[in-house]
């Protein structure tokens, strides 16, 4: 028995299956894709499902459609009335133009790196233009909208939209808190001595 034709047939079948598998790609409901031909954008695909591409000529870059989170490290901000506060803020953002996003930022890691300083800068500028009492009042919601709007203006060329900005904490620095606590103790001791 000659097994050579059977072996050649098996190899040919495996190559045909491999070729057929490289012709298709799938997009999940949480994704969109940029179809690249020789690394140049050819098409934006937003519909989930099975799609066809030319193997070895075209490749697919997947881009997230979901809301993404941007955390800024807590930093010290000086309010207009010269009071210091430590602000911990975060933003939620979404990719609205996948082609522009791919051309300017390529992926979400680069986007996080570029957006973090913008968030920090806008938090410092908006909160620094207000008194400490305003930051802690009901006007805080408007301040967060102002930060969001400033970020949207600065990042519109990236193909993203800032959906929301929130301030987790706006506290006094630890040394200020300790000084206030010790002053409160001294006042209570003074009241106790009067009695």
PDB file of C-alpha atoms in Angstrom:
ATOM      1  CA  UNK A   1       0.000   0.000   0.000  1.00  0.00           C
ATOM      2  CA  UNK A   2       1.228   3.417  -0.944  1.00  0.00           C
ATOM      3  CA  UNK A   3       0.417   5.993   1.798  1.00  0.00           C
ATOM      4  CA  UNK A   4       1.972   8.971   0.020  1.00  0.00           C
ATOM      5  CA  UNK A   5      -1.253  10.137  -1.731  1.00  0.00           C
ATOM      6  CA  UNK A   6      -3.144   9.845   1.555  1.00  0.00           C
ATOM      7  CA  UNK A   7      -0.487  11.903   3.383  1.00  0.00           C
ATOM      8  CA  UNK A   8      -0.438  14.548   0.637  1.00  0.00           C
ATOM      9  CA  UNK A   9      -4.244  14.678   0.674  1.00  0.00           C
ATOM     10  CA  UNK A  10      -4.242  15.153   4.478  1.00  0.00           C
ATOM     11  CA  UNK A  11      -1.681  17.970   4.278  1.00  0.00           C
ATOM     12  CA  UNK A  12      -3.638  19.646   1.465  1.00  0.00           C
ATOM     13  CA  UNK A  13      -6.859  19.394   3.497  1.00  0.00           C
ATOM     14  CA  UNK A  14      -5.140  20.910   6.549  1.00  0.00           C
ATOM     15  CA  UNK A  15      -3.803  23.787   4.421  1.00  0.00           C
ATOM     16  CA  UNK A  16      -7.261  24.415   2.933  1.00  0.00           C
ATOM     17  CA  UNK A  17      -8.813  24.496   6.428  1.00  0.00           C
ATOM     18  CA  UNK A  18      -6.071  26.847   7.666  1.00  0.00           C
ATOM     19  CA  UNK A  19      -6.610  29.146   4.663  1.00  0.00           C
ATOM     20  CA  UNK A  20     -10.390  29.147   5.200  1.00  0.00           C
ATOM     21  CA  UNK A  21      -9.974  29.955   8.907  1.00  0.00           C
ATOM     22  CA  UNK A  22      -7.703  32.914   8.117  1.00  0.00           C
ATOM     23  CA  UNK A  23     -10.366  34.374   5.779  1.00  0.00           C
ATOM     24  CA  UNK A  24     -12.863  34.990   8.587  1.00  0.00           C
ATOM     25  CA  UNK A  25     -12.909  37.034  11.773  1.00  0.00           C
ATOM     26  CA  UNK A  26     -15.561  37.681  14.400  1.00  0.00           C
ATOM     27  CA  UNK A  27     -16.542  40.822  16.245  1.00  0.00           C
ATOM     28  CA  UNK A  28     -18.192  40.654  19.666  1.00  0.00           C
ATOM     29  CA  UNK A  29     -21.016  42.970  20.678  1.00  0.00           C
ATOM     30  CA  UNK A  30     -18.619  44.905  22.918  1.00  0.00           C
ATOM     31  CA  UNK A  31     -16.142  45.556  20.099  1.00  0.00           C
ATOM     32  CA  UNK A  32     -15.685  47.432  16.867  1.00  0.00           C
ATOM     33  CA  UNK A  33     -12.839  46.893  14.446  1.00  0.00           C
ATOM     34  CA  UNK A  34     -10.560  48.664  12.023  1.00  0.00           C
ATOM     35  CA  UNK A  35      -9.787  46.517   8.998  1.00  0.00           C
ATOM     36  CA  UNK A  36      -6.237  47.247   7.835  1.00  0.00           C
ATOM     37  CA  UNK A  37      -4.844  46.444   4.424  1.00  0.00           C
ATOM     38  CA  UNK A  38      -1.040  46.594   4.361  1.00  0.00           C
ATOM     39  CA  UNK A  39      -1.309  48.517   7.677  1.00  0.00           C
ATOM     40  CA  UNK A  40      -3.480  51.251   6.118  1.00  0.00           C
ATOM     41  CA  UNK A  41      -7.075  51.605   7.418  1.00  0.00           C
ATOM     42  CA  UNK A  42      -9.508  50.246   4.856  1.00  0.00           C
ATOM     43  CA  UNK A  43     -12.829  49.874   6.662  1.00  0.00           C
ATOM     44  CA  UNK A  44     -14.517  50.402  10.038  1.00  0.00           C
ATOM     45  CA  UNK A  45     -16.626  47.425  11.109  1.00  0.00           C
ATOM     46  CA  UNK A  46     -19.126  48.037  13.911  1.00  0.00           C
ATOM     47  CA  UNK A  47     -21.606  45.198  13.343  1.00  0.00           C
ATOM     48  CA  UNK A  48     -21.025  42.139  15.537  1.00  0.00           C
ATOM     49  CA  UNK A  49     -20.780  38.750  13.863  1.00  0.00           C
ATOM     50  CA  UNK A  50     -18.691  36.857  11.349  1.00  0.00           C
ATOM     51  CA  UNK A  51     -16.867  38.885   8.673  1.00  0.00           C
ATOM     52  CA  UNK A  52     -14.568  38.113   5.738  1.00  0.00           C
ATOM     53  CA  UNK A  53     -11.052  39.423   5.082  1.00  0.00           C
ATOM     54  CA  UNK A  54      -8.265  38.723   2.638  1.00  0.00           C
ATOM     55  CA  UNK A  55      -5.762  36.497   4.454  1.00  0.00           C
ATOM     56  CA  UNK A  56      -2.168  37.730   4.878  1.00  0.00           C
ATOM     57  CA  UNK A  57      -3.099  41.047   3.192  1.00  0.00           C
ATOM     58  CA  UNK A  58      -5.654  42.361   5.651  1.00  0.00           C
ATOM     59  CA  UNK A  59      -5.568  42.266   9.434  1.00  0.00           C
ATOM     60  CA  UNK A  60      -8.013  43.383  12.096  1.00  0.00           C
ATOM     61  CA  UNK A  61      -7.469  45.735  15.061  1.00  0.00           C
ATOM     62  CA  UNK A  62     -10.194  45.349  17.682  1.00  0.00           C
ATOM     63  CA  UNK A  63     -11.373  48.442  19.575  1.00  0.00           C
ATOM     64  CA  UNK A  64     -13.573  48.392  22.672  1.00  0.00           C
ATOM     65  CA  UNK A  65     -17.085  49.928  22.486  1.00  0.00           C
ATOM     66  CA  UNK A  66     -17.753  49.850  26.228  1.00  0.00           C
ATOM     67  CA  UNK A  67     -17.318  52.601  28.800  1.00  0.00           C
ATOM     68  CA  UNK A  68     -13.716  52.621  29.951  1.00  0.00           C
ATOM     69  CA  UNK A  69     -12.371  53.821  33.280  1.00  0.00           C
ATOM     70  CA  UNK A  70      -9.565  56.324  33.805  1.00  0.00           C
ATOM     71  CA  UNK A  71      -8.184  56.641  37.337  1.00  0.00           C
ATOM     72  CA  UNK A  72      -6.022  59.611  38.216  1.00  0.00           C
ATOM     73  CA  UNK A  73      -3.687  59.296  41.187  1.00  0.00           C
ATOM     74  CA  UNK A  74      -4.720  61.404  44.210  1.00  0.00           C
ATOM     75  CA  UNK A  75      -3.010  64.765  44.106  1.00  0.00           C
ATOM     76  CA  UNK A  76      -2.844  67.943  46.108  1.00  0.00           C
ATOM     77  CA  UNK A  77      -4.798  70.938  44.794  1.00  0.00           C
ATOM     78  CA  UNK A  78      -4.609  74.486  46.158  1.00  0.00           C
ATOM     79  CA  UNK A  79      -8.025  76.167  46.210  1.00  0.00           C
ATOM     80  CA  UNK A  80      -8.534  79.846  45.429  1.00  0.00           C
ATOM     81  CA  UNK A  81      -8.634  80.649  49.157  1.00  0.00           C
ATOM     82  CA  UNK A  82      -5.143  79.034  49.511  1.00  0.00           C
ATOM     83  CA  UNK A  83      -6.438  75.931  51.285  1.00  0.00           C
ATOM     84  CA  UNK A  84      -4.850  72.664  50.276  1.00  0.00           C
ATOM     85  CA  UNK A  85      -6.870  69.552  49.549  1.00  0.00           C
ATOM     86  CA  UNK A  86      -6.097  66.067  48.299  1.00  0.00           C
ATOM     87  CA  UNK A  87      -8.383  65.177  45.391  1.00  0.00           C
ATOM     88  CA  UNK A  88      -9.000  61.664  44.101  1.00  0.00           C
ATOM     89  CA  UNK A  89     -10.882  61.764  40.770  1.00  0.00           C
ATOM     90  CA  UNK A  90     -11.754  59.384  37.950  1.00  0.00           C
ATOM     91  CA  UNK A  91     -13.333  59.641  34.503  1.00  0.00           C
ATOM     92  CA  UNK A  92     -15.408  57.370  32.292  1.00  0.00           C
ATOM     93  CA  UNK A  93     -14.778  57.535  28.543  1.00  0.00           C
ATOM     94  CA  UNK A  94     -15.838  55.864  25.319  1.00  0.00           C
ATOM     95  CA  UNK A  95     -14.330  55.531  21.847  1.00  0.00           C
ATOM     96  CA  UNK A  96     -16.709  57.263  19.416  1.00  0.00           C
ATOM     97  CA  UNK A  97     -14.544  57.434  16.281  1.00  0.00           C
ATOM     98  CA  UNK A  98     -12.555  54.186  15.923  1.00  0.00           C
ATOM     99  CA  UNK A  99     -10.567  55.369  12.898  1.00  0.00           C
ATOM    100  CA  UNK A 100      -9.388  58.595  14.542  1.00  0.00           C
ATOM    101  CA  UNK A 101      -8.707  56.683  17.769  1.00  0.00           C
ATOM    102  CA  UNK A 102      -6.560  54.129  15.927  1.00  0.00           C
ATOM    103  CA  UNK A 103      -4.683  56.819  13.999  1.00  0.00           C
ATOM    104  CA  UNK A 104      -3.912  58.971  17.060  1.00  0.00           C
ATOM    105  CA  UNK A 105      -3.704  56.608  20.029  1.00  0.00           C
ATOM    106  CA  UNK A 106      -3.634  53.029  18.597  1.00  0.00           C
ATOM    107  CA  UNK A 107      -4.840  51.292  21.798  1.00  0.00           C
ATOM    108  CA  UNK A 108      -6.393  51.906  25.207  1.00  0.00           C
ATOM    109  CA  UNK A 109      -3.074  51.725  27.069  1.00  0.00           C
ATOM    110  CA  UNK A 110      -1.723  54.684  25.107  1.00  0.00           C
ATOM    111  CA  UNK A 111      -5.071  56.442  25.593  1.00  0.00           C
ATOM    112  CA  UNK A 112      -4.868  55.987  29.380  1.00  0.00           C
ATOM    113  CA  UNK A 113      -1.351  57.425  29.339  1.00  0.00           C
ATOM    114  CA  UNK A 114      -2.435  60.471  27.318  1.00  0.00           C
ATOM    115  CA  UNK A 115      -5.710  61.102  29.200  1.00  0.00           C
ATOM    116  CA  UNK A 116      -4.352  60.869  32.774  1.00  0.00           C
ATOM    117  CA  UNK A 117      -2.408  64.174  32.609  1.00  0.00           C
ATOM    118  CA  UNK A 118      -5.391  65.894  30.964  1.00  0.00           C
ATOM    119  CA  UNK A 119      -7.661  64.762  33.808  1.00  0.00           C
ATOM    120  CA  UNK A 120      -5.145  65.848  36.455  1.00  0.00           C
ATOM    121  CA  UNK A 121      -4.599  69.223  34.826  1.00  0.00           C
ATOM    122  CA  UNK A 122      -8.307  69.949  34.423  1.00  0.00           C
ATOM    123  CA  UNK A 123      -9.046  68.904  38.014  1.00  0.00           C
ATOM    124  CA  UNK A 124      -6.339  71.283  39.262  1.00  0.00           C
ATOM    125  CA  UNK A 125      -7.527  74.167  37.078  1.00  0.00           C
ATOM    126  CA  UNK A 126     -11.251  73.865  37.800  1.00  0.00           C
ATOM    127  CA  UNK A 127     -10.971  73.130  41.529  1.00  0.00           C
ATOM    128  CA  UNK A 128      -8.113  75.614  41.956  1.00  0.00           C
ATOM    129  CA  UNK A 129     -10.344  78.405  40.681  1.00  0.00           C
ATOM    130  CA  UNK A 130     -12.889  77.794  43.485  1.00  0.00           C
ATOM    131  CA  UNK A 131     -12.911  78.214  47.255  1.00  0.00           C
ATOM    132  CA  UNK A 132     -12.564  75.106  49.404  1.00  0.00           C
ATOM    133  CA  UNK A 133     -16.147  75.479  50.683  1.00  0.00           C
ATOM    134  CA  UNK A 134     -17.528  75.455  47.115  1.00  0.00           C
ATOM    135  CA  UNK A 135     -15.776  72.148  46.382  1.00  0.00           C
ATOM    136  CA  UNK A 136     -17.544  70.597  49.366  1.00  0.00           C
ATOM    137  CA  UNK A 137     -20.951  72.148  48.598  1.00  0.00           C
ATOM    138  CA  UNK A 138     -23.761  71.196  46.218  1.00  0.00           C
ATOM    139  CA  UNK A 139     -21.911  73.078  43.446  1.00  0.00           C
ATOM    140  CA  UNK A 140     -19.541  70.109  43.256  1.00  0.00           C
ATOM    141  CA  UNK A 141     -21.738  68.476  40.566  1.00  0.00           C
ATOM    142  CA  UNK A 142     -21.321  71.519  38.331  1.00  0.00           C
ATOM    143  CA  UNK A 143     -17.554  71.472  38.912  1.00  0.00           C
ATOM    144  CA  UNK A 144     -17.427  67.849  37.735  1.00  0.00           C
ATOM    145  CA  UNK A 145     -19.387  68.772  34.592  1.00  0.00           C
ATOM    146  CA  UNK A 146     -16.944  71.634  33.972  1.00  0.00           C
ATOM    147  CA  UNK A 147     -14.007  69.224  34.247  1.00  0.00           C
ATOM    148  CA  UNK A 148     -15.750  66.812  31.841  1.00  0.00           C
ATOM    149  CA  UNK A 149     -16.406  69.579  29.295  1.00  0.00           C
ATOM    150  CA  UNK A 150     -12.792  70.779  29.450  1.00  0.00           C
ATOM    151  CA  UNK A 151     -11.537  67.227  28.938  1.00  0.00           C
ATOM    152  CA  UNK A 152     -13.860  66.743  25.959  1.00  0.00           C
ATOM    153  CA  UNK A 153     -12.485  69.900  24.318  1.00  0.00           C
ATOM    154  CA  UNK A 154      -8.895  68.782  24.874  1.00  0.00           C
ATOM    155  CA  UNK A 155      -9.393  65.174  23.771  1.00  0.00           C
ATOM    156  CA  UNK A 156     -11.810  65.501  20.846  1.00  0.00           C
ATOM    157  CA  UNK A 157      -8.963  64.970  18.353  1.00  0.00           C
ATOM    158  CA  UNK A 158      -8.446  61.458  19.803  1.00  0.00           C
ATOM    159  CA  UNK A 159     -11.838  60.135  18.667  1.00  0.00           C
ATOM    160  CA  UNK A 160     -13.082  59.660  22.229  1.00  0.00           C
ATOM    161  CA  UNK A 161     -15.780  61.219  24.383  1.00  0.00           C
ATOM    162  CA  UNK A 162     -15.512  61.764  28.124  1.00  0.00           C
ATOM    163  CA  UNK A 163     -18.860  60.621  29.479  1.00  0.00           C
ATOM    164  CA  UNK A 164     -18.440  61.442  33.151  1.00  0.00           C
ATOM    165  CA  UNK A 165     -15.952  62.766  35.686  1.00  0.00           C
ATOM    166  CA  UNK A 166     -16.334  62.101  39.408  1.00  0.00           C
ATOM    167  CA  UNK A 167     -14.459  63.158  42.515  1.00  0.00           C
ATOM    168  CA  UNK A 168     -14.169  60.276  44.970  1.00  0.00           C
ATOM    169  CA  UNK A 169     -12.584  62.307  47.767  1.00  0.00           C
ATOM    170  CA  UNK A 170     -11.640  65.911  48.353  1.00  0.00           C
ATOM    171  CA  UNK A 171      -9.998  65.842  51.765  1.00  0.00           C
ATOM    172  CA  UNK A 172      -7.550  67.953  53.666  1.00  0.00           C
ATOM    173  CA  UNK A 173      -3.957  66.691  53.572  1.00  0.00           C
ATOM    174  CA  UNK A 174      -3.050  64.441  56.538  1.00  0.00           C
ATOM    175  CA  UNK A 175      -0.894  67.112  58.218  1.00  0.00           C
ATOM    176  CA  UNK A 176      -3.789  69.616  58.058  1.00  0.00           C
ATOM    177  CA  UNK A 177      -6.229  67.051  59.454  1.00  0.00           C
ATOM    178  CA  UNK A 178      -3.845  66.329  62.342  1.00  0.00           C
ATOM    179  CA  UNK A 179      -3.495  70.066  63.058  1.00  0.00           C
ATOM    180  CA  UNK A 180      -7.283  70.558  63.052  1.00  0.00           C
ATOM    181  CA  UNK A 181      -7.759  67.536  65.317  1.00  0.00           C
ATOM    182  CA  UNK A 182      -5.148  68.788  67.783  1.00  0.00           C
ATOM    183  CA  UNK A 183      -6.741  72.280  67.760  1.00  0.00           C
ATOM    184  CA  UNK A 184     -10.119  70.685  68.532  1.00  0.00           C
ATOM    185  CA  UNK A 185      -8.539  68.815  71.467  1.00  0.00           C
ATOM    186  CA  UNK A 186      -7.025  72.052  72.797  1.00  0.00           C
ATOM    187  CA  UNK A 187     -10.397  73.840  72.518  1.00  0.00           C
ATOM    188  CA  UNK A 188     -12.146  71.010  74.393  1.00  0.00           C
ATOM    189  CA  UNK A 189      -9.466  71.056  77.096  1.00  0.00           C
ATOM    190  CA  UNK A 190      -9.912  74.856  77.448  1.00  0.00           C
ATOM    191  CA  UNK A 191     -13.682  74.433  77.823  1.00  0.00           C
ATOM    192  CA  UNK A 192     -13.156  71.644  80.359  1.00  0.00           C
ATOM    193  CA  UNK A 193     -10.788  73.839  82.423  1.00  0.00           C
ATOM    194  CA  UNK A 194     -13.370  76.656  82.479  1.00  0.00           C
ATOM    195  CA  UNK A 195     -15.914  74.349  84.034  1.00  0.00           C
TER     196      UNK A 195
END
